[in-house]
XYZ file of C-alpha atoms in Angstrom:
780
model
C -16.259 -20.892 -10.075
C -19.405 -19.742 -8.249
C -20.366 -23.233 -7.178
C -16.795 -23.839 -6.011
C -16.937 -20.631 -3.996
C -20.083 -21.805 -2.235
C -19.082 -25.390 -1.565
C -15.357 -24.992 -0.932
C -16.044 -24.025 2.664
C -17.502 -27.472 3.350
C -14.321 -29.088 2.046
C -12.149 -26.814 4.164
C -14.318 -27.565 7.201
C -13.363 -31.229 7.097
C -9.703 -30.422 6.415
C -9.551 -27.933 9.283
C -8.959 -30.436 12.143
C -5.757 -31.937 10.677
C -4.550 -28.505 9.570
C -5.113 -27.056 13.035
C -3.338 -30.075 14.504
C -0.281 -29.227 12.408
C -0.375 -25.462 12.675
C -1.581 -25.083 16.267
C -2.152 -21.372 17.003
C -0.837 -20.358 13.568
C -3.389 -22.503 11.773
C -5.839 -19.581 11.664
C -3.525 -17.745 9.267
C -3.366 -20.769 6.988
C -7.077 -21.467 7.104
C -7.901 -17.827 6.414
C -6.430 -18.262 2.944
C -9.668 -19.608 1.522
C -11.989 -16.816 2.760
C -9.406 -14.270 1.602
C -9.381 -15.817 -1.875
C -13.170 -15.877 -1.870
C -13.262 -12.199 -0.872
C -11.014 -11.312 -3.792
C -13.160 -13.418 -6.132
C -16.360 -11.703 -5.016
C -14.727 -8.302 -5.532
C -13.871 -9.296 -9.096
C -17.576 -9.871 -9.771
C -18.479 -6.242 -9.065
C -17.366 -4.683 -12.403
C -19.415 -7.261 -14.300
C -22.429 -6.702 -12.080
C -22.214 -2.980 -12.750
C -22.573 -3.781 -16.456
C -25.489 -6.119 -15.858
C -23.533 -9.386 -16.065
C -25.019 -11.665 -13.411
C -23.222 -14.953 -12.917
C -25.586 -17.917 -12.549
C -25.308 -21.660 -12.654
C -27.950 -24.376 -12.469
C -27.939 -28.173 -12.435
C -31.078 -30.325 -12.474
C -31.628 -32.051 -9.164
C -35.029 -33.715 -9.455
C -36.958 -32.867 -12.578
C -40.114 -34.598 -11.308
C -40.212 -32.308 -8.271
C -38.927 -29.242 -10.108
C -35.766 -29.046 -7.969
C -32.535 -27.567 -9.291
C -29.127 -26.930 -7.807
C -29.158 -23.261 -8.789
C -26.912 -20.402 -7.673
C -27.000 -16.779 -8.756
C -24.650 -13.906 -7.895
C -26.243 -10.465 -8.118
C -25.321 -7.304 -6.217
C -27.207 -8.168 -3.032
C -25.685 -11.655 -2.855
C -22.172 -10.334 -3.409
C -22.596 -7.641 -0.734
C -23.534 -10.264 1.840
C -20.860 -12.658 0.580
C -18.189 -10.008 1.100
C -19.272 -9.673 4.722
C -19.328 -13.434 5.179
C -15.945 -14.165 3.618
C -14.121 -10.962 4.641
C -15.095 -11.037 8.307
C -14.796 -14.835 8.231
C -11.100 -14.500 7.346
C -10.489 -12.068 10.203
C -12.365 -14.290 12.661
C -10.345 -17.333 11.588
C -7.112 -15.446 12.263
C -8.463 -14.021 15.520
C -9.561 -17.410 16.864
C -6.015 -18.788 16.878
C -4.866 -16.110 19.320
C -8.095 -16.101 21.299
C -8.235 -19.821 22.057
C -4.499 -20.495 22.191
C -3.974 -24.060 23.273
C -6.924 -24.139 25.673
C -9.588 -25.335 23.238
C -9.970 -27.913 20.476
C -9.246 -25.593 17.572
C -9.912 -28.279 14.987
C -13.504 -28.718 16.094
C -14.012 -24.963 16.196
C -12.698 -24.395 12.680
C -14.702 -27.332 11.370
C -17.991 -25.756 12.401
C -16.839 -22.220 11.608
C -16.165 -23.026 7.964
C -19.211 -25.266 7.791
C -21.228 -22.242 8.861
C -19.436 -19.974 6.393
C -20.240 -22.297 3.496
C -23.867 -22.601 4.635
C -24.203 -18.844 4.814
C -22.741 -18.434 1.333
C -25.262 -21.029 0.177
C -28.088 -18.951 1.651
C -27.095 -15.755 -0.127
C -26.314 -17.355 -3.501
C -29.122 -19.938 -3.697
C -31.545 -19.243 -6.515
C -34.015 -21.923 -5.473
C -36.376 -21.714 -2.519
C -35.793 -25.260 -1.298
C -32.042 -24.956 -1.738
C -32.102 -21.719 0.233
C -34.062 -23.437 2.982
C -31.560 -26.288 3.185
C -28.628 -23.910 3.606
C -30.740 -21.835 6.002
C -31.206 -24.800 8.302
C -27.541 -25.741 7.968
C -26.673 -22.335 9.409
C -28.957 -23.113 12.360
C -27.289 -26.475 12.867
C -23.731 -25.138 12.676
C -24.573 -22.151 14.886
C -25.954 -24.606 17.454
C -22.597 -26.362 17.504
C -20.693 -23.068 17.713
C -22.824 -21.464 20.433
C -22.556 -24.645 22.466
C -18.832 -24.976 21.699
C -17.990 -24.870 25.408
C -20.483 -27.636 26.028
C -19.187 -28.450 29.465
C -20.966 -25.312 30.712
C -24.719 -25.625 31.214
C -25.281 -21.995 30.175
C -23.668 -22.655 26.793
C -25.779 -25.770 26.218
C -28.972 -23.955 27.195
C -28.201 -20.999 24.926
C -27.389 -23.290 22.000
C -30.639 -25.212 22.417
C -32.607 -21.997 22.681
C -31.065 -20.563 19.516
C -31.685 -23.802 17.644
C -35.294 -24.098 18.803
C -36.166 -20.512 17.944
C -34.386 -20.229 14.603
C -35.025 -23.823 13.571
C -38.742 -23.587 14.319
C -38.930 -20.329 12.415
C -37.209 -22.006 9.495
C -39.824 -24.750 9.369
C -42.602 -22.169 9.372
C -40.777 -20.354 6.591
C -40.638 -23.585 4.587
C -44.437 -23.683 4.579
C -44.404 -20.135 3.210
C -41.884 -21.151 0.550
C -44.073 -24.052 -0.540
C -47.107 -21.788 -0.848
C -45.040 -19.182 -2.665
C -43.733 -21.761 -5.100
C -47.263 -22.994 -5.796
C -48.640 -19.481 -6.256
C -45.753 -18.276 -8.413
C -45.531 -21.474 -10.423
C -41.777 -21.785 -9.926
C -39.178 -22.517 -7.269
C -36.558 -20.329 -8.932
C -36.181 -17.102 -6.970
C -35.059 -15.113 -10.014
C -38.205 -16.248 -11.843
C -40.482 -15.484 -8.913
C -39.109 -11.958 -8.582
C -40.672 -11.176 -11.972
C -44.136 -12.209 -10.734
C -44.649 -9.639 -8.006
C -48.063 -8.374 -9.062
C -49.870 -11.738 -9.386
C -48.355 -12.969 -6.125
C -49.409 -9.845 -4.230
C -52.911 -10.128 -5.700
C -53.304 -13.780 -4.712
C -55.740 -14.618 -1.839
C -52.970 -16.475 -0.003
C -50.600 -13.506 -0.104
C -51.291 -12.700 3.570
C -50.521 -16.264 4.656
C -47.321 -16.370 2.618
C -46.077 -13.078 4.039
C -46.808 -14.068 7.637
C -45.096 -17.459 7.314
C -41.985 -16.066 5.661
C -41.783 -13.137 8.073
C -41.804 -15.527 11.036
C -38.795 -17.318 9.595
C -36.956 -14.069 8.885
C -37.816 -12.528 12.255
C -36.659 -15.518 14.264
C -33.355 -15.599 12.419
C -32.757 -11.872 12.783
C -33.881 -11.677 16.416
C -36.843 -9.397 15.779
C -39.505 -8.804 18.394
C -40.906 -11.055 19.893
C -38.118 -13.517 19.038
C -35.272 -11.229 20.087
C -34.524 -12.904 23.439
C -32.306 -15.672 22.066
C -29.583 -13.343 20.785
C -28.299 -11.952 24.160
C -28.366 -15.454 25.616
C -26.290 -16.680 22.683
C -23.462 -14.496 24.002
C -22.493 -17.596 25.975
C -20.631 -18.521 22.813
C -16.925 -17.705 22.499
C -16.257 -14.184 21.222
C -15.161 -15.247 17.699
C -18.530 -16.971 17.340
C -20.388 -13.929 18.618
C -18.496 -11.760 16.152
C -19.168 -13.928 13.168
C -22.674 -15.173 13.834
C -24.268 -12.396 15.793
C -22.636 -9.322 14.339
C -21.904 -10.010 10.719
C -23.639 -13.007 9.263
C -26.218 -15.322 10.785
C -28.539 -12.706 12.234
C -28.407 -10.896 8.911
C -29.784 -13.915 7.056
C -33.289 -12.714 7.876
C -32.391 -9.263 6.596
C -31.119 -10.850 3.405
C -34.330 -12.808 2.942
C -36.522 -9.737 3.425
C -34.385 -7.708 1.027
C -34.278 -10.558 -1.494
C -38.050 -11.004 -1.547
C -38.890 -7.303 -1.392
C -39.553 -6.985 -5.163
C -41.897 -9.975 -4.873
C -43.724 -9.364 -1.586
C -43.006 -5.733 -0.696
C -44.745 -2.497 -1.526
C -48.093 -3.228 0.139
C -49.715 -1.840 3.268
C -49.380 -5.237 4.925
C -45.679 -5.270 4.234
C -45.212 -1.677 5.393
C -46.918 -2.109 8.747
C -45.818 -5.671 9.465
C -42.166 -5.291 8.514
C -41.749 -1.595 9.329
C -43.730 -1.851 12.571
C -41.850 -4.873 13.921
C -38.581 -3.283 12.856
C -39.364 -0.073 14.718
C -40.400 -1.932 17.888
C -37.254 -4.047 17.767
C -35.059 -0.999 17.175
C -36.371 0.823 20.245
C -36.654 -2.272 22.436
C -33.073 -3.377 21.750
C -31.720 0.071 22.611
C -33.761 0.386 25.807
C -32.836 -3.075 27.065
C -29.161 -2.274 26.490
C -29.278 0.609 28.963
C -29.210 -1.650 32.005
C -26.455 -3.958 30.737
C -22.907 -3.854 32.051
C -21.391 -6.803 30.179
C -19.614 -5.770 26.992
C -20.979 -8.594 24.876
C -24.551 -8.267 26.121
C -24.415 -4.519 25.475
C -23.274 -5.227 21.947
C -25.906 -7.939 21.565
C -28.766 -5.618 22.454
C -27.359 -2.913 20.209
C -27.246 -5.496 17.420
C -30.933 -6.195 18.008
C -31.580 -2.474 17.721
C -29.529 -2.261 14.514
C -31.326 -5.238 13.010
C -34.586 -3.489 13.808
C -33.341 -0.420 11.929
C -32.549 -2.554 8.890
C -35.976 -4.189 8.975
C -37.598 -0.782 9.415
C -35.853 0.477 6.277
C -37.001 -2.567 4.280
C -40.520 -2.032 5.578
C -40.578 1.591 4.455
C -39.410 0.336 1.093
C -38.692 3.602 -0.714
C -35.575 3.904 -2.831
C -33.928 6.069 -0.191
C -34.878 3.610 2.554
C -33.458 0.678 0.621
C -30.300 2.652 -0.049
C -30.047 3.334 3.698
C -30.564 -0.368 4.354
C -27.677 -1.385 2.091
C -25.350 1.252 3.546
C -26.307 0.523 7.149
C -25.929 -3.204 6.534
C -22.313 -2.769 5.422
C -21.481 -0.134 8.025
C -22.931 -2.220 10.830
C -21.003 -5.300 9.740
C -17.730 -3.357 9.906
C -18.110 -1.503 13.187
C -19.992 -4.198 15.084
C -17.548 -6.876 13.964
C -14.676 -4.721 15.205
C -16.326 -4.022 18.565
C -17.092 -7.685 19.200
C -13.471 -8.571 18.474
C -12.397 -5.785 20.819
C -14.621 -7.127 23.590
C -12.941 -10.505 23.270
C -9.466 -8.939 23.347
C -10.347 -6.896 26.438
C -11.750 -9.954 28.201
C -8.713 -11.966 27.114
C -6.240 -9.450 28.525
C -8.054 -7.968 31.525
C -10.099 -10.935 32.717
C -13.416 -9.063 32.799
C -16.067 -7.713 30.441
C -17.806 -5.520 33.009
C -17.705 -1.987 31.613
C -17.791 -0.540 35.129
C -14.438 -2.126 35.906
C -12.714 -1.104 32.683
C -10.973 2.211 32.210
C -7.905 3.831 30.627
C -7.066 0.665 28.753
C -5.339 2.641 25.996
C -2.184 2.669 28.101
C -1.804 -1.083 27.811
C -3.745 -1.707 24.593
C -3.079 1.216 22.212
C -3.759 -0.673 18.977
C -6.962 -2.192 20.276
C -8.017 1.214 21.549
C -7.472 2.702 18.098
C -9.570 0.047 16.366
C -12.281 0.269 19.001
C -12.469 4.056 18.824
C -12.762 4.123 15.039
C -15.532 1.538 15.146
C -17.366 3.276 17.989
C -17.291 6.650 16.241
C -18.750 5.006 13.146
C -21.419 3.358 15.275
C -22.273 6.691 16.880
C -22.670 8.296 13.465
C -19.932 10.892 13.835
C -19.369 12.834 10.587
C -16.792 11.458 8.147
C -17.344 7.908 9.331
C -19.219 5.231 7.416
C -21.944 5.010 10.044
C -22.679 8.700 9.555
C -23.276 8.228 5.826
C -25.658 5.336 6.482
C -27.498 7.193 9.243
C -28.021 10.224 7.017
C -29.920 8.154 4.476
C -31.904 6.372 7.188
C -32.977 9.743 8.577
C -33.902 10.939 5.112
C -36.012 7.847 4.461
C -37.912 8.241 7.738
C -38.145 12.019 7.240
C -39.951 11.498 3.939
C -42.489 9.135 5.522
C -43.538 11.283 8.446
C -42.721 12.800 11.821
C -43.674 9.666 13.734
C -41.187 7.493 11.908
C -38.377 10.031 12.041
C -38.947 10.394 15.795
C -38.550 6.654 16.244
C -35.425 6.662 14.100
C -33.891 9.485 16.109
C -34.635 7.665 19.354
C -33.017 4.500 18.042
C -29.941 6.395 16.860
C -29.750 8.245 20.169
C -29.547 4.971 22.075
C -26.950 3.783 19.573
C -24.717 6.749 20.398
C -25.006 5.942 24.100
C -24.016 2.298 23.545
C -21.150 3.222 21.211
C -19.525 5.461 23.808
C -20.248 2.931 26.547
C -18.519 -0.025 24.843
C -16.039 1.535 22.438
C -14.811 4.751 24.037
C -15.232 4.689 27.808
C -13.225 1.501 28.572
C -10.180 2.882 26.785
C -10.203 6.623 27.385
C -12.119 7.250 30.639
C -11.502 6.138 34.233
C -13.343 3.064 35.428
C -16.627 3.560 37.258
C -15.892 0.908 39.861
C -12.714 0.866 41.899
C -12.283 -2.869 41.472
C -8.723 -3.772 40.525
C -8.334 -5.875 37.437
C -7.267 -9.441 38.075
C -4.283 -9.132 35.785
C -2.082 -6.451 34.291
C -3.470 -5.326 30.999
C -1.292 -5.508 27.946
C -1.833 -5.649 24.227
C -3.382 -8.745 22.678
C -1.478 -10.831 20.100
C -1.372 -9.448 16.569
C -3.834 -12.074 15.439
C -6.365 -10.415 17.767
C -5.448 -6.833 16.877
C -5.551 -7.019 13.127
C -9.318 -7.524 12.927
C -10.374 -4.409 14.890
C -7.749 -2.302 13.118
C -8.845 -3.358 9.626
C -12.588 -3.109 10.286
C -12.272 0.165 12.211
C -9.953 1.564 9.535
C -12.413 0.646 6.789
C -15.187 2.375 8.734
C -13.159 5.568 8.583
C -11.800 5.149 5.034
C -15.215 4.506 3.509
C -16.624 7.387 5.558
C -14.291 9.916 3.942
C -14.274 8.278 0.502
C -17.717 6.693 0.065
C -17.673 7.327 -3.669
C -15.007 4.638 -4.085
C -17.576 1.885 -3.952
C -20.884 3.665 -4.454
C -20.967 2.898 -8.199
C -20.145 -0.751 -7.745
C -21.105 -2.427 -4.498
C -23.888 -0.115 -3.311
C -25.439 0.454 -6.746
C -25.501 -3.209 -7.674
C -26.852 -4.282 -4.289
C -29.526 -1.593 -4.312
C -30.520 -2.476 -7.888
C -31.047 -6.090 -6.842
C -33.263 -5.073 -3.913
C -35.228 -2.424 -5.787
C -35.764 -4.668 -8.782
C -34.522 -2.034 -11.195
C -31.285 -0.307 -12.146
C -30.379 2.391 -9.614
C -27.362 4.677 -9.701
C -25.971 5.703 -6.318
C -23.666 8.656 -5.755
C -22.387 8.986 -2.228
C -20.520 11.866 -0.645
C -18.920 12.370 2.743
C -20.506 15.808 3.058
C -23.945 16.888 1.849
C -23.897 20.358 3.380
C -25.915 21.766 6.252
C -29.534 20.707 5.878
C -32.340 19.345 8.036
C -30.929 15.835 8.030
C -27.492 17.018 9.083
C -28.985 19.064 11.901
C -30.933 16.006 13.065
C -27.682 14.034 13.058
C -25.953 16.661 15.183
C -28.942 16.774 17.548
C -28.854 12.991 17.949
C -25.118 13.004 18.553
C -25.357 15.747 21.161
C -28.240 14.105 23.013
C -26.503 10.742 22.903
C -23.310 12.171 24.395
C -25.407 13.919 27.054
C -27.129 10.641 27.840
C -23.747 8.980 28.154
C -22.580 11.690 30.567
C -25.307 10.659 33.034
C -24.877 6.946 32.378
C -24.903 5.992 36.053
C -28.333 7.516 36.581
C -29.546 6.044 33.305
C -28.347 2.605 34.259
C -29.959 2.806 37.712
C -33.239 3.915 36.182
C -33.117 1.198 33.527
C -32.446 -1.492 36.127
C -35.519 -0.395 38.092
C -37.633 -0.466 34.964
C -36.273 -3.799 33.754
C -39.284 -6.152 33.537
C -39.067 -9.234 35.692
C -41.149 -11.369 33.355
C -39.966 -11.030 29.809
C -40.287 -13.146 26.700
C -37.213 -15.088 27.782
C -39.120 -16.149 30.904
C -42.114 -17.091 28.775
C -39.842 -19.233 26.604
C -38.415 -20.995 29.660
C -41.859 -21.697 31.073
C -43.061 -22.965 27.721
C -40.069 -25.287 27.624
C -40.782 -26.498 31.156
C -44.395 -27.173 30.171
C -43.211 -29.092 27.113
C -40.880 -31.207 29.240
C -43.695 -31.878 31.729
C -45.991 -33.049 28.945
C -43.193 -35.193 27.522
C -42.545 -36.752 30.929
C -46.264 -37.429 31.410
C -46.692 -39.125 28.052
C -43.492 -41.077 28.622
C -44.806 -42.396 31.918
C -48.148 -43.112 30.265
C -46.949 -44.815 27.107
C -43.439 -46.076 27.864
C -43.908 -47.743 31.223
C -41.867 -50.850 30.416
C -44.716 -53.417 30.215
C -44.697 -55.194 26.873
C -48.329 -56.301 27.072
C -49.512 -52.712 27.469
C -47.359 -51.617 24.536
C -49.107 -54.241 22.392
C -52.540 -53.220 23.676
C -51.789 -49.559 22.923
C -50.607 -50.316 19.405
C -53.511 -52.633 18.631
C -56.152 -50.283 20.042
C -54.613 -47.362 18.118
C -54.663 -49.336 14.877
C -58.272 -50.379 15.489
C -59.295 -46.805 16.282
C -57.597 -45.350 13.204
C -58.758 -47.963 10.735
C -62.230 -48.252 12.306
C -62.593 -44.459 12.357
C -61.510 -44.206 8.756
C -63.888 -46.975 7.733
C -66.757 -45.302 9.591
C -66.009 -41.913 8.044
C -65.874 -43.545 4.643
C -69.368 -44.869 5.177
C -68.391 -48.444 5.953
C -67.306 -49.215 2.419
C -68.842 -51.773 0.148
C -68.373 -55.435 0.763
C -67.543 -57.366 -2.384
C -69.804 -60.103 -3.600
C -69.032 -63.223 -1.555
C -69.505 -66.628 -3.062
C -70.763 -69.309 -0.655
C -70.120 -72.126 -3.100
C -67.670 -73.888 -0.786
C -66.305 -77.388 -0.971
C -66.391 -79.664 2.069
C -62.591 -79.823 2.459
C -62.394 -76.017 2.379
C -64.906 -75.858 5.226
C -62.924 -78.555 6.990
C -59.695 -76.575 6.759
C -61.448 -73.433 8.029
C -62.912 -75.382 10.923
C -59.473 -76.806 11.787
C -57.949 -73.305 11.807
C -60.678 -71.983 14.100
C -60.398 -74.920 16.506
C -56.583 -74.633 16.537
C -56.822 -70.941 17.286
C -59.177 -71.609 20.169
C -56.926 -74.319 21.591
C -53.892 -72.025 21.372
C -55.812 -69.455 23.406
C -57.184 -71.782 26.037
C -54.318 -74.207 26.423
C -52.563 -74.308 29.816
C -49.474 -75.846 28.231
C -46.924 -73.912 26.191
C -46.176 -76.943 24.077
C -49.852 -77.462 23.416
C -50.364 -73.807 22.468
C -47.419 -73.857 20.061
C -48.608 -77.076 18.507
C -52.071 -75.578 18.053
C -50.548 -72.501 16.390
C -48.590 -74.779 14.096
C -51.817 -76.553 13.106
C -53.424 -73.177 12.333
C -50.382 -72.218 10.228
C -50.530 -75.518 8.353
C -54.197 -74.823 7.668
C -53.356 -71.443 6.139
C -50.630 -73.063 4.057
C -53.183 -75.622 2.831
C -55.374 -72.765 1.621
C -52.427 -71.360 -0.328
C -51.948 -74.781 -1.864
C -55.597 -75.128 -2.824
C -55.714 -71.734 -4.518
C -52.630 -72.173 -6.690
C -49.772 -70.700 -4.657
C -47.487 -73.669 -4.008
C -44.437 -71.461 -3.354
C -46.204 -69.593 -0.613
C -47.553 -72.815 0.789
C -44.083 -74.368 0.877
C -42.662 -71.289 2.590
C -45.467 -71.334 5.137
C -44.959 -75.036 5.867
C -41.246 -74.512 6.451
C -41.726 -71.464 8.635
C -44.358 -73.156 10.769
C -42.205 -76.245 11.215
C -39.139 -74.214 12.112
C -41.110 -72.041 14.516
C -42.498 -75.008 16.367
C -39.064 -76.609 16.635
C -37.474 -73.410 17.931
C -40.243 -72.824 20.425
C -39.937 -76.344 21.740
C -36.194 -75.935 22.176
C -36.693 -72.608 23.941
C -39.481 -73.851 26.197
C -37.192 -76.525 27.519
C -35.285 -73.817 29.405
C -38.319 -71.862 30.641
C -39.982 -72.309 34.046
C -43.331 -74.023 34.322
C -46.320 -72.285 32.847
C -48.195 -70.074 35.278
C -51.351 -68.048 34.782
C -50.418 -64.667 36.211
C -53.168 -62.396 34.884
C -56.548 -62.202 36.646
C -59.797 -63.068 34.921
C -60.778 -59.459 34.225
C -57.603 -58.776 32.295
C -57.999 -61.954 30.300
C -61.549 -60.969 29.417
C -60.286 -57.557 28.367
C -57.681 -59.186 26.143
C -60.291 -61.456 24.634
C -62.522 -58.487 23.864
C -59.670 -56.559 22.255
C -58.683 -59.581 20.212
C -62.230 -60.180 18.990
C -62.778 -56.548 18.031
C -59.398 -56.402 16.297
C -59.925 -59.635 14.433
C -63.445 -58.696 13.404
C -62.427 -55.261 12.209
C -59.457 -56.627 10.299
C -61.696 -59.163 8.638
C -64.130 -56.471 7.520
C -61.259 -54.296 6.458
C -59.751 -57.031 4.318
C -63.109 -57.725 2.696
C -63.653 -54.046 1.936
C -60.111 -53.563 0.686
C -60.384 -56.565 -1.611
C -63.354 -54.942 -3.306
C -61.550 -51.675 -4.080
C -59.563 -51.076 -7.235
C -58.098 -47.562 -7.120
C -55.347 -48.056 -9.655
C -55.105 -50.568 -12.499
C -53.718 -53.880 -11.363
C -49.996 -54.279 -11.796
C -50.237 -58.060 -12.064
C -50.625 -57.923 -15.850
C -47.312 -56.077 -16.080
C -45.547 -58.893 -14.236
C -47.256 -61.526 -16.386
C -46.115 -59.805 -19.559
C -42.568 -58.902 -18.481
C -41.357 -61.684 -16.231
C -40.016 -63.785 -19.067
C -38.713 -61.137 -21.511
C -37.120 -58.887 -18.865
C -36.080 -61.288 -16.100
C -35.969 -64.593 -18.035
C -38.088 -66.323 -15.390
C -41.295 -68.281 -15.784
C -42.164 -68.325 -12.082
C -43.688 -64.867 -11.615
C -43.491 -64.895 -7.827
C -39.803 -65.727 -7.877
C -39.120 -63.072 -10.501
C -40.905 -60.452 -8.413
C -38.947 -61.383 -5.303
C -35.562 -61.610 -6.989
C -35.692 -59.105 -9.844
C -38.515 -56.563 -9.703
C -38.220 -55.973 -5.976
C -34.793 -57.406 -5.417
C -33.640 -54.600 -3.122
C -36.664 -55.108 -0.878
C -35.888 -58.780 -0.665
C -32.242 -58.058 0.068
C -33.323 -55.739 2.882
C -35.612 -58.371 4.342
C -32.866 -60.986 4.157
C -30.478 -58.585 5.858
C -32.961 -57.977 8.667
C -33.431 -61.703 9.130
C -29.680 -62.254 9.106
C -29.139 -59.592 11.766
C -31.938 -61.046 13.869
C -30.402 -64.506 13.461
C -27.000 -63.254 14.568
C -28.632 -61.651 17.587
C -30.417 -64.865 18.503
C -27.213 -66.820 18.048
C -25.367 -64.390 20.315
C -28.032 -64.722 22.968
C -27.897 -68.507 22.782
C -24.121 -68.471 23.102
C -24.145 -66.014 25.983
C -22.909 -67.548 29.205
C -23.702 -65.103 31.947
C -22.837 -67.595 34.637
C -19.255 -67.696 33.249
C -18.828 -63.954 32.757
C -20.268 -62.762 36.030
C -17.505 -64.177 38.222
C -14.856 -62.597 35.972
C -16.572 -59.196 36.045
C -17.033 -59.558 39.768
C -13.308 -60.204 40.197
C -12.428 -57.177 38.068
C -14.806 -54.991 40.074
C -13.326 -56.189 43.317
C -9.838 -55.464 41.984
C -10.809 -51.908 41.069
C -12.400 -51.397 44.457
C -9.268 -52.587 46.244
C -7.132 -50.309 44.061
C -9.334 -47.356 44.910
C -9.041 -48.091 48.599
C -5.267 -48.161 48.362
């Protein structure tokens, strides 16, 4: 069942276009059936996980390479899977109302469910390479989703940026995975997690951590790779909700949490992960202050929240990991709801500018209710889920030191400001600007309301009754991260203590900050740096394009002779350099006991080659080449290879005949190149020929592996029932190679035949007439 749960999304992805064609706007309800079923299935795993029953499945993939198709469902995987499938169902329903009939829904659902399945593969994969494959599939599908409105240049640019940043990080991470697999002696993640001490003591531990952190940081938009996430808001709102609030950006968080028992607990981990997390948390909040677009505000707050999660993993205490699990779930609920709300507001009002939005509750009461519940959870108001998570985050930082708790308070303070800015003010306060909305605001369709109401309602329900799932979901997830069994007991109220007072202080300061939001925004706009990392990325890309254009002009100029010179010189340089570095090699013993007819054949070949070079007649040059080819075939015949000789004779004869037929249609021969270029070509040819000769001599004297010829001698007759060894090799032992070569020749022959049958002089008048007809029609 687990493997079906992971892969079923791929099947649904390819069924989505015809289903959406039949169901139109209602197809989202039908397609949401699968993620709903998956959500229920993942919930049924929780009781077993509480009792230590971890579901796992493994199929051998490539035993020689140690690859297995392995999946494993522990508490951490199930927690992420619930976010992926649960919010995925709501997004599928929401998309039908959001797009209506204005977009190709089939294409959208195809990539949405492809992404969902890839994300489930990431969280359930129990093999490093398998995890990497699904990881990159999420990058690919997110590229298609961010660039869904590909007719807009901004969408294409944002999609390329997201793919370059996250895809490059994934490749770096792959190098870390390979090193980790070599150090740990296994590719199985569950096996590696038991080898924490030897891995952390290994000399390459630093390299492994850095490589894997780069992959995780790029995916989760951590500093200095955070710039791609706000730009990705060019995607439609359902994509922003699913990818950038609930799932894709949390893949890096998942990876850090998953590998914490293996790589965590060291000073390097604490400062690298915790430090970057803290910087990202503050930076995301500060950059949000100057934003006025709902989605960009939410994007920067997501960066800040992701920084908080990374900070908690970096601290790494049991309380910090507990805070991470709680904040992960709380953030998925309230941020998913707020993103859906932003899309509904934009859909109904025609703008996402928070300065132009106000008192929307009159026209959108249900959306206002969902938004308010989610915003209060985001702000950390008591008796909401966000408050419970924030309490533990404060406690974790409080136990580490004043510096860390100060940073955490600052991050939470900015979070309160953003929550009131995006979730409360547009619905309950008058608009800042006096701009009239372009259309009368009314409630969105039910398909767009149900998501915010459910997610906002859960944020409140879990806030007042956190104990309902503390023993199952939170305990099992925390046990998987901590690497040991941990019991969690949550409560909505822990009494008045230092942490509670810090929460109240943060809430009060955040509300005060919101009260002076106009001054804050003006100040933030003045402080907004002109040259950020986004600008550095763009200039790096421009430099890359300039280099690409330069090398294209240099190497792909359209002159065939220069292509050949480049290839030949490169081959000579590489082989000559390798031969020189190798010390020149050892020439084999050469026997000079030659017969007179062998010398005669060699002399004929040399003379024919010279005539082919110097001839001023094409026919003469081809005839000379044919003589040289016949000479080579004679050598084959003398040294006992009659099959090769026969083949060579036939090929040379056919080549000469074809050339003669082709030359009949060519203009007269003309010497177009000056003397200097011909001398250059002669020099290149002599150096190439001389080097190849030496190389062949050296190679013929090397025997790295035992010769395989004896195998063919012994097995040609018993295995292939053939006495001619060459024929048996061509037909049986390497039959597929021969088939490929024949196919290539057949395709080339068809191409030549098509060229010979082409009659441009007959087609041009017809095309000309058609073009003239079109032109006359256009004029009319």
